[in-house]
mmCIF file of C-alpha atoms in Angstrom:
data_model
loop_
_atom_site.group_PDB
_atom_site.id
_atom_site.type_symbol
_atom_site.label_atom_id
_atom_site.label_comp_id
_atom_site.label_asym_id
_atom_site.label_seq_id
_atom_site.Cartn_x
_atom_site.Cartn_y
_atom_site.Cartn_z
ATOM 1 C CA MET A 1 -16.605 19.667 -1.452
ATOM 2 C CA ASN A 2 -17.271 17.894 1.790
ATOM 3 C CA ASP A 3 -17.044 14.338 3.049
ATOM 4 C CA SER A 4 -20.652 13.685 2.057
ATOM 5 C CA ASP A 5 -19.960 14.299 -1.655
ATOM 6 C CA PRO A 6 -20.888 10.966 -3.279
ATOM 7 C CA GLN A 7 -18.640 11.583 -6.286
ATOM 8 C CA ALA A 8 -15.589 12.166 -4.077
ATOM 9 C CA ALA A 9 -16.445 9.076 -2.034
ATOM 10 C CA ARG A 10 -16.787 6.964 -5.194
ATOM 11 C CA LEU A 11 -13.441 8.149 -6.585
ATOM 12 C CA SER A 12 -11.759 7.591 -3.217
ATOM 13 C CA ALA A 13 -13.173 4.061 -3.077
ATOM 14 C CA GLU A 14 -11.945 3.383 -6.630
ATOM 15 C CA LEU A 15 -8.471 4.652 -5.724
ATOM 16 C CA GLU A 16 -8.456 2.462 -2.612
ATOM 17 C CA ARG A 17 -9.459 -0.653 -4.599
ATOM 18 C CA ALA A 18 -6.876 0.067 -7.311
ATOM 19 C CA THR A 19 -4.187 0.630 -4.683
ATOM 20 C CA LEU A 20 -5.030 -2.657 -2.942
ATOM 21 C CA ARG A 21 -4.839 -4.529 -6.260
ATOM 22 C CA ALA A 22 -1.471 -2.920 -6.993
ATOM 23 C CA LEU A 23 -0.254 -3.806 -3.487
ATOM 24 C CA GLY A 24 -1.338 -7.419 -4.049
ATOM 25 C CA GLN A 25 0.715 -7.557 -7.242
ATOM 26 C CA THR A 26 3.631 -5.940 -5.445
ATOM 27 C CA TYR A 27 3.291 -8.503 -2.643
ATOM 28 C CA ASP A 28 3.608 -11.322 -5.184
ATOM 29 C CA SER A 29 6.715 -9.758 -6.753
ATOM 30 C CA LEU A 30 8.356 -9.087 -3.385
ATOM 31 C CA ASN A 31 7.536 -12.625 -2.237
ATOM 32 C CA LEU A 32 9.423 -14.075 -5.203
ATOM 33 C CA GLU A 33 12.303 -11.620 -4.991
ATOM 34 C CA TYR A 34 12.947 -11.617 -1.239
ATOM 35 C CA PHE A 35 11.316 -14.770 0.118
ATOM 36 C CA LYS A 36 11.716 -17.214 -2.794
ATOM 37 C CA GLY A 37 7.933 -17.567 -3.011
ATOM 38 C CA SER A 38 7.701 -19.089 0.475
ATOM 39 C CA LEU A 39 4.831 -16.862 1.623
ATOM 40 C CA ARG A 40 1.143 -17.343 0.900
ATOM 41 C CA ARG A 41 -0.548 -14.043 0.129
ATOM 42 C CA PRO A 42 -2.822 -13.009 3.007
ATOM 43 C CA THR A 43 -5.750 -10.650 2.741
ATOM 44 C CA ILE A 44 -4.454 -7.108 2.295
ATOM 45 C CA ALA A 45 -6.849 -4.401 3.450
ATOM 46 C CA PHE A 46 -7.033 -0.870 4.748
ATOM 47 C CA ALA A 47 -8.055 -0.684 8.412
ATOM 48 C CA GLU A 48 -9.543 2.494 9.875
ATOM 49 C CA GLY A 49 -8.816 3.700 13.371
ATOM 50 C CA THR A 50 -5.285 2.430 13.777
ATOM 51 C CA SER A 51 -2.278 4.496 14.752
ATOM 52 C CA ARG A 52 0.021 2.024 12.982
ATOM 53 C CA LEU A 53 0.901 2.266 9.303
ATOM 54 C CA GLY A 54 0.700 -1.501 8.990
ATOM 55 C CA SER A 55 0.237 -4.715 10.897
ATOM 56 C CA PHE A 56 0.493 -8.429 10.095
ATOM 57 C CA VAL A 57 -2.297 -10.347 11.810
ATOM 58 C CA SER A 58 -1.914 -14.121 11.947
ATOM 59 C CA VAL A 59 -5.573 -14.883 12.812
ATOM 60 C CA PRO A 60 -7.327 -14.211 10.539
ATOM 61 C CA ARG A 61 -4.335 -14.036 8.198
ATOM 62 C CA GLY A 62 -3.979 -10.544 6.885
ATOM 63 C CA ILE A 63 -1.950 -7.426 6.422
ATOM 64 C CA GLU A 64 -3.819 -4.389 7.681
ATOM 65 C CA LEU A 65 -2.675 -1.037 6.347
ATOM 66 C CA SER A 66 -3.558 2.469 7.411
ATOM 67 C CA PRO A 67 -5.506 4.499 4.845
ATOM 68 C CA LYS A 68 -2.937 7.244 5.579
ATOM 69 C CA LEU A 69 -0.665 5.364 3.177
ATOM 70 C CA LEU A 70 -2.830 6.612 0.298
ATOM 71 C CA HIS A 71 -1.466 10.082 1.011
ATOM 72 C CA LEU A 72 2.116 9.202 1.967
ATOM 73 C CA GLY A 73 3.215 7.947 -1.431
ATOM 74 C CA TRP A 74 3.725 4.617 -3.136
ATOM 75 C CA GLY A 75 7.302 4.197 -1.908
ATOM 76 C CA VAL A 76 6.215 4.427 1.728
ATOM 77 C CA ALA A 77 3.352 1.974 1.114
ATOM 78 C CA VAL A 78 5.771 -0.558 -0.417
ATOM 79 C CA GLU A 79 8.211 -0.201 2.495
ATOM 80 C CA VAL A 80 5.403 -0.783 5.010
ATOM 81 C CA LEU A 81 4.309 -3.830 2.979
ATOM 82 C CA LYS A 82 7.885 -5.229 3.065
ATOM 83 C CA HIS A 83 8.030 -4.719 6.834
ATOM 84 C CA GLU A 84 4.757 -6.606 7.325
ATOM 85 C CA MET A 85 5.889 -9.373 4.973
ATOM 86 C CA ALA A 86 8.999 -9.782 7.144
ATOM 87 C CA HIS A 87 6.693 -10.261 10.162
ATOM 88 C CA GLN A 88 4.726 -12.856 8.189
ATOM 89 C CA PHE A 89 7.944 -14.680 7.223
ATOM 90 C CA VAL A 90 9.196 -14.789 10.821
ATOM 91 C CA ILE A 91 5.856 -16.103 12.107
ATOM 92 C CA GLU A 92 4.785 -18.492 9.344
ATOM 93 C CA VAL A 93 8.084 -19.759 7.941
ATOM 94 C CA LEU A 94 10.532 -19.475 10.839
ATOM 95 C CA GLY A 95 7.997 -20.283 13.569
ATOM 96 C CA ASP A 96 8.481 -17.029 15.526
ATOM 97 C CA PRO A 97 11.551 -18.256 17.461
ATOM 98 C CA ASP A 98 11.878 -15.095 19.584
ATOM 99 C CA GLY A 99 8.209 -14.602 20.370
ATOM 100 C CA ALA A 100 8.832 -10.855 20.080
ATOM 101 C CA PRO A 101 7.415 -8.767 17.226
ATOM 102 C CA HIS A 102 10.652 -6.851 16.593
ATOM 103 C CA GLY A 103 13.072 -9.326 18.127
ATOM 104 C CA PRO A 104 16.501 -10.406 16.865
ATOM 105 C CA THR A 105 15.140 -12.826 14.247
ATOM 106 C CA PHE A 106 12.864 -10.157 12.766
ATOM 107 C CA ARG A 107 15.708 -7.617 12.672
ATOM 108 C CA ARG A 108 18.009 -10.178 11.018
ATOM 109 C CA VAL A 109 15.382 -10.994 8.355
ATOM 110 C CA CYS A 110 14.970 -7.275 7.637
ATOM 111 C CA ASP A 111 18.719 -6.609 7.589
ATOM 112 C CA GLU A 112 19.377 -9.511 5.197
ATOM 113 C CA ARG A 113 16.828 -8.089 2.766
ATOM 114 C CA GLY A 114 17.540 -4.392 3.235
ATOM 115 C CA PHE A 115 14.139 -3.695 4.835
ATOM 116 C CA ASP A 116 13.445 -1.066 7.491
ATOM 117 C CA SER A 117 12.972 -2.954 10.772
ATOM 118 C CA ALA A 118 11.925 0.087 12.838
ATOM 119 C CA ALA A 119 8.686 -0.396 14.740
ATOM 120 C CA THR A 120 7.614 3.248 14.525
ATOM 121 C CA GLY A 121 7.839 6.221 12.230
ATOM 122 C CA LEU A 122 7.850 6.492 8.482
ATOM 123 C CA PRO A 123 10.031 4.007 6.624
ATOM 124 C CA ALA A 124 12.558 5.255 4.111
ATOM 125 C CA ALA A 125 10.938 4.911 0.688
ATOM 126 C CA GLN A 126 12.983 3.234 -2.002
ATOM 127 C CA ALA A 127 13.735 5.150 -5.203
ATOM 128 C CA ASP A 128 12.851 2.143 -7.374
ATOM 129 C CA ALA A 129 9.246 2.372 -6.189
ATOM 130 C CA ASP A 130 8.733 5.480 -8.362
ATOM 131 C CA THR A 131 7.150 3.766 -11.338
ATOM 132 C CA PRO A 132 4.903 5.720 -13.711
ATOM 133 C CA GLU A 133 1.913 3.814 -12.308
ATOM 134 C CA SER A 134 2.762 4.659 -8.706
ATOM 135 C CA LYS A 135 3.279 8.320 -9.596
ATOM 136 C CA THR A 136 -0.155 8.377 -11.233
ATOM 137 C CA LEU A 137 -1.765 6.794 -8.149
ATOM 138 C CA GLU A 138 0.009 9.330 -5.919
ATOM 139 C CA ARG A 139 -1.128 12.238 -8.073
ATOM 140 C CA ILE A 140 -4.738 11.036 -8.024
ATOM 141 C CA ALA A 141 -4.584 10.612 -4.234
ATOM 142 C CA LYS A 142 -3.339 14.191 -3.865
ATOM 143 C CA LEU A 143 -6.073 15.495 -6.155
ATOM 144 C CA LEU A 144 -8.720 13.616 -4.172
ATOM 145 C CA ALA A 145 -7.366 15.143 -0.970
ATOM 146 C CA LEU A 146 -7.569 18.577 -2.596
ATOM 147 C CA ALA A 147 -11.149 17.788 -3.646
ATOM 148 C CA GLU A 148 -12.030 17.971 0.069
ATOM 149 C CA SER A 149 -11.141 21.694 0.058
ATOM 150 C CA PRO A 150 -13.722 24.086 1.508
ATOM 151 C CA ASN A 151 -13.102 26.280 -1.565
ATOM 152 C CA GLU A 152 -15.804 24.969 -3.904
ATOM 153 C CA HIS A 153 -14.025 26.043 -7.119
ATOM 154 C CA GLU A 154 -10.722 24.461 -6.052
ATOM 155 C CA ALA A 155 -12.467 21.276 -4.936
ATOM 156 C CA GLN A 156 -14.411 20.987 -8.209
ATOM 157 C CA ALA A 157 -11.255 21.532 -10.302
ATOM 158 C CA ALA A 158 -9.364 18.892 -8.305
ATOM 159 C CA MET A 159 -12.237 16.414 -8.636
ATOM 160 C CA SER A 160 -12.394 16.953 -12.405
ATOM 161 C CA ALA A 161 -8.631 16.509 -12.738
ATOM 162 C CA ALA A 162 -8.724 13.290 -10.676
ATOM 163 C CA ARG A 163 -11.581 11.932 -12.796
ATOM 164 C CA ARG A 164 -9.708 12.743 -16.036
ATOM 165 C CA LEU A 165 -6.561 10.996 -14.794
ATOM 166 C CA MET A 166 -8.495 7.928 -13.698
ATOM 167 C CA LEU A 167 -10.148 7.723 -17.113
ATOM 168 C CA LYS A 168 -6.947 8.495 -19.029
ATOM 169 C CA TYR A 169 -4.849 5.890 -17.279
ATOM 170 C CA ASN A 170 -7.703 3.453 -16.692
ATOM 171 C CA LEU A 171 -6.859 2.442 -13.149
ATOM 172 C CA GLU A 172 -8.255 -1.008 -13.774
ATOM 173 C CA GLU A 173 -5.445 -1.485 -16.296
ATOM 174 C CA ILE A 174 -2.751 -0.092 -13.979
ATOM 175 C CA ALA A 175 -3.697 -2.428 -11.169
ATOM 176 C CA ALA A 176 -4.472 -5.462 -13.328
ATOM 177 C CA PRO A 177 -1.846 -8.188 -13.564
ATOM 178 C CA LYS A 178 0.463 -7.893 -16.536
ATOM 179 C CA ARG A 179 -0.384 -10.697 -18.952
ATOM 180 C CA SER A 180 2.227 -12.209 -21.184
ATOM 181 C CA ASN A 181 1.387 -13.229 -24.731
ATOM 182 C CA GLN A 182 1.299 -16.994 -24.679
#
């Protein structure tokens, strides 16, 4: 399979949308748990052509994430999201007292919450991020990467396996908000 395969592109786009929905839900949970709901969810999107894994942008408000996160695992994606939420908290809630992206206030906010404050490199993924849903998303991402193989048989088998998983676990359901019976 190659990059021009429309089926691979469609499945990759579906995985990206499902991952962004899941990250939005995770943002809401982390906001309540670590920031007492003080943050307003910004746009969360994948941004091509960046060497950074993530970035909080205040104008227009958004968290930009590298598409590389789709292949690095759910735990890494959540840690990058936490890091960017800490930037958002320092800027929007605390008023950016240091004026430095990774200054003392940012490091203190991260330390108080157990977040990785490092500006570069891969964050340490948390074990509690290994939910069944995140493992399924990771497995599908790996299969889609394998579907890019120059070996046609291997690529076709990986594509079929990814499609079966997406149908079996109905990614819309995985990424949809959990509704309580009221």
